[in-house]
C-alpha positions as a printed Julia matrix, in Angstrom:
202×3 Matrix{Float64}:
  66.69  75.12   86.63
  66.92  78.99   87.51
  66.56  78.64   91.4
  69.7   75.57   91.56
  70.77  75.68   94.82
  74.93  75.87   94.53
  76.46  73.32   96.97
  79.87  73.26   97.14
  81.61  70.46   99.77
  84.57  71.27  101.91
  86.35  68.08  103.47
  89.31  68.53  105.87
  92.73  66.45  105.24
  95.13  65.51  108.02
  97.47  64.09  105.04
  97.61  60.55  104.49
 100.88  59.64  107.07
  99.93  61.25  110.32
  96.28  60.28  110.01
  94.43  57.35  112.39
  97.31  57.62  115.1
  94.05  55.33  117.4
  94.7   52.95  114.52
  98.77  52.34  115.13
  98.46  49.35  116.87
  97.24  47.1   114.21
  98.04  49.27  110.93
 101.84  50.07  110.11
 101.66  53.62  108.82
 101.54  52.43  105.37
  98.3   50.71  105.81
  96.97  53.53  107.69
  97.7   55.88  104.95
  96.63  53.23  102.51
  93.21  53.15  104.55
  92.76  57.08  104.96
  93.7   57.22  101.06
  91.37  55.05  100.03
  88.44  56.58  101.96
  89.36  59.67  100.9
  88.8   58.83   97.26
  85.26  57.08   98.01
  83.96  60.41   99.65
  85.18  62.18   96.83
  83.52  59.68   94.35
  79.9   59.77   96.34
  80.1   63.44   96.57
  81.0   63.43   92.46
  78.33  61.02   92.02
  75.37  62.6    93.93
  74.83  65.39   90.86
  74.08  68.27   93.49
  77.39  69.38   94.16
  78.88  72.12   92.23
  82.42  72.06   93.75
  84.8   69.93   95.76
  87.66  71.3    97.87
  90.08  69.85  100.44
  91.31  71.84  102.97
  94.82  70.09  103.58
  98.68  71.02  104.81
  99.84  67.84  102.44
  97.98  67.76   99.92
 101.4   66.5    97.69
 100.82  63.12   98.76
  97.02  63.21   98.17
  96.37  61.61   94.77
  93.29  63.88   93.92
  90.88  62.97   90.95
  90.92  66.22   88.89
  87.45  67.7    89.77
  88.79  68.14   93.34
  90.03  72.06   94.46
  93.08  72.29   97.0
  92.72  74.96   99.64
  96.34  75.27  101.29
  95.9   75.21  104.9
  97.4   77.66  106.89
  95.53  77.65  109.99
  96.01  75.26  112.99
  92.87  73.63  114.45
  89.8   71.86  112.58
  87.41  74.44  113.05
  89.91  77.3   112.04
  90.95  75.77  108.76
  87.0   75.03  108.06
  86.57  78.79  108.25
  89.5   78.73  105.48
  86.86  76.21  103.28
  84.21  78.68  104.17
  85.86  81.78  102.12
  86.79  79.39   99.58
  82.99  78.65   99.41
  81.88  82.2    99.34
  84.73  83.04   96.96
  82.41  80.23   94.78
  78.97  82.04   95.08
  77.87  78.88   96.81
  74.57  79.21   98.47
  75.22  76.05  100.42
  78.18  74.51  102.39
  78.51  71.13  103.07
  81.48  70.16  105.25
  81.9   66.4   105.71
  84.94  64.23  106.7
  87.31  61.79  104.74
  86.79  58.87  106.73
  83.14  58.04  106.09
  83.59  54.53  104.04
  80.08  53.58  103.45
  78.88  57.57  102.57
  76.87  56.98   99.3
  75.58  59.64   96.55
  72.16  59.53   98.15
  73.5   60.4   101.44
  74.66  63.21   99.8
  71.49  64.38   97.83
  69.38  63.27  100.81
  71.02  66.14  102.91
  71.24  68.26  100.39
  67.85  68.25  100.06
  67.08  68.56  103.5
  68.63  71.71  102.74
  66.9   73.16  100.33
  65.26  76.33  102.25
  67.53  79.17  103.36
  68.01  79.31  107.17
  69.0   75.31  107.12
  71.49  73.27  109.03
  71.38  69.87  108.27
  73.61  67.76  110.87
  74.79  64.32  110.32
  75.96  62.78  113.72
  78.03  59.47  114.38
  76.77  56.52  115.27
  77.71  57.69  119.18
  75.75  60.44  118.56
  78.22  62.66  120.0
  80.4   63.86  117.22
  79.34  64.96  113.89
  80.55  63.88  110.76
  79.13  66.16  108.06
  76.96  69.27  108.38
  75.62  71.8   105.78
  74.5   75.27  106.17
  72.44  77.07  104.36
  73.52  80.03  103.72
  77.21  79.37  103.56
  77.77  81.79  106.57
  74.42  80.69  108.95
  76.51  77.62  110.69
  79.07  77.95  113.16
  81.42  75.29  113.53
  82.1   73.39  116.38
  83.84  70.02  115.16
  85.43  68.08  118.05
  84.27  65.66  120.71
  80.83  66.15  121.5
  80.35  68.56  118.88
  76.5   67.42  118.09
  75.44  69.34  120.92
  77.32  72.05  120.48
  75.93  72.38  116.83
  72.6   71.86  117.99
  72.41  74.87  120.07
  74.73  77.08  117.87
  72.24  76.39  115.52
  69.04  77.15  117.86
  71.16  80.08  118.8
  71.32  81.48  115.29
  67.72  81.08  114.14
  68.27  78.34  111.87
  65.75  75.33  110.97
  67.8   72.18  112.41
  67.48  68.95  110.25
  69.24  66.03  111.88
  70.38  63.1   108.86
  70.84  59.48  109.92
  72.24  56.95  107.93
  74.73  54.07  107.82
  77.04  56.09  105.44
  77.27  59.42  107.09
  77.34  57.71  110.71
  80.36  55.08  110.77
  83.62  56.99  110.71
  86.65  55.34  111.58
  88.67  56.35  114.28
  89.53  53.33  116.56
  89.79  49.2   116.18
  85.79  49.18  117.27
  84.92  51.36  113.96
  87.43  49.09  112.1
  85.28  46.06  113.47
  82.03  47.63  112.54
  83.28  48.12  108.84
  83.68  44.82  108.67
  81.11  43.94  110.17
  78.88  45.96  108.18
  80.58  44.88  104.79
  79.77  41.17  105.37
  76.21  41.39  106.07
  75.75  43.74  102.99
């Protein structure tokens, strides 16, 4: 294809037995791992599936008890805070040669392939951040910059915003994504509801 744009995704791992702590009161901390685990794996299958992905890494501190499918990279976290082990996934990226870097999270359960593709192709033109927001519209749940280097991240509460105008603020062309798959993430007993919710109509 000559001018292939190289994506490469970076996802961030709490480890499957600390993770959902807003989920405790209803899921022992089997089922919460059991949840975060399985999750985990559809991400990693959409992002497999969606054919414009070069490479797959997970940025994790226990990434022992992960069970990883074999096309997955593990970046050993030794940073504290989400935003400073992101920057960990960002050398890993430019260690690749990527020209793109999509950083997403493991707790997206309806993500699909085209979600994937479709912000990846939003993408496309150097000097792009494409922002995927929750369904609050306050968080966001998977962003790519490209170049790997053009995004700063700001992952936390409220963080739309703040990548919104760190993304004014550097120049770039914003693209803002919205679908079901990229804006349910589960965090608390409402999400949980939704999922279901969601599943039985579908």
């Amino acid at each position: 294809i000559g001018d292939h744009m190289k994506t490469v995704a970076v996802i961030p791992v709490k480890g499957l037995h600390n993770a959902k702590t807003r989920l405790a009161t209803v899921l022992s901390p089997q089922e919460r791992g059991a949840l975060v685990g399985e999750m985990l794996s559809h991400v990693l299958d959409a992002l497999h599936a969606s054919g414009v992905i070069d490479n797959i890494a997970i940025v994790s501190q226990q990434h022992g008890e992960l069970d990883l499918p074999s096309f997955v990279s593990v970046i050993p976290q030794t940073q504290q805070g989400l935003n400073n082990l992101l920057e960990e996934g960002r050398e890993w990226a430019q260690t690749e040669g990527a020209d793109a870097l999509l950083v997403l999270f493991a707790d997206l359960p309806l993500l699909t392939s085209q979600d994937i593709a479709g912000m990846v192709r939003e993408g496309e033109s150097a000097g792009t951040i494409v922002l995927a927001p929750d369904r609050h519209g306050s968080g966001t749940n998977a962003l790519l910059s490209h170049p790997v280097g053009l995004a700063q991240l700001a992952f936390g509460p409220s963080s739309f915003e703040a990548h919104m105008a760190l993304a004014k603020s550097a120049g770039a062309q914003v693209r803002v994504y919205h679908s079901a798959g990229t804006e349910l993430d589960i965090d608390t007993l409402d999400d949980l509801a939704r999922l279901d919710a969601y599943r039985q109509e579908n």
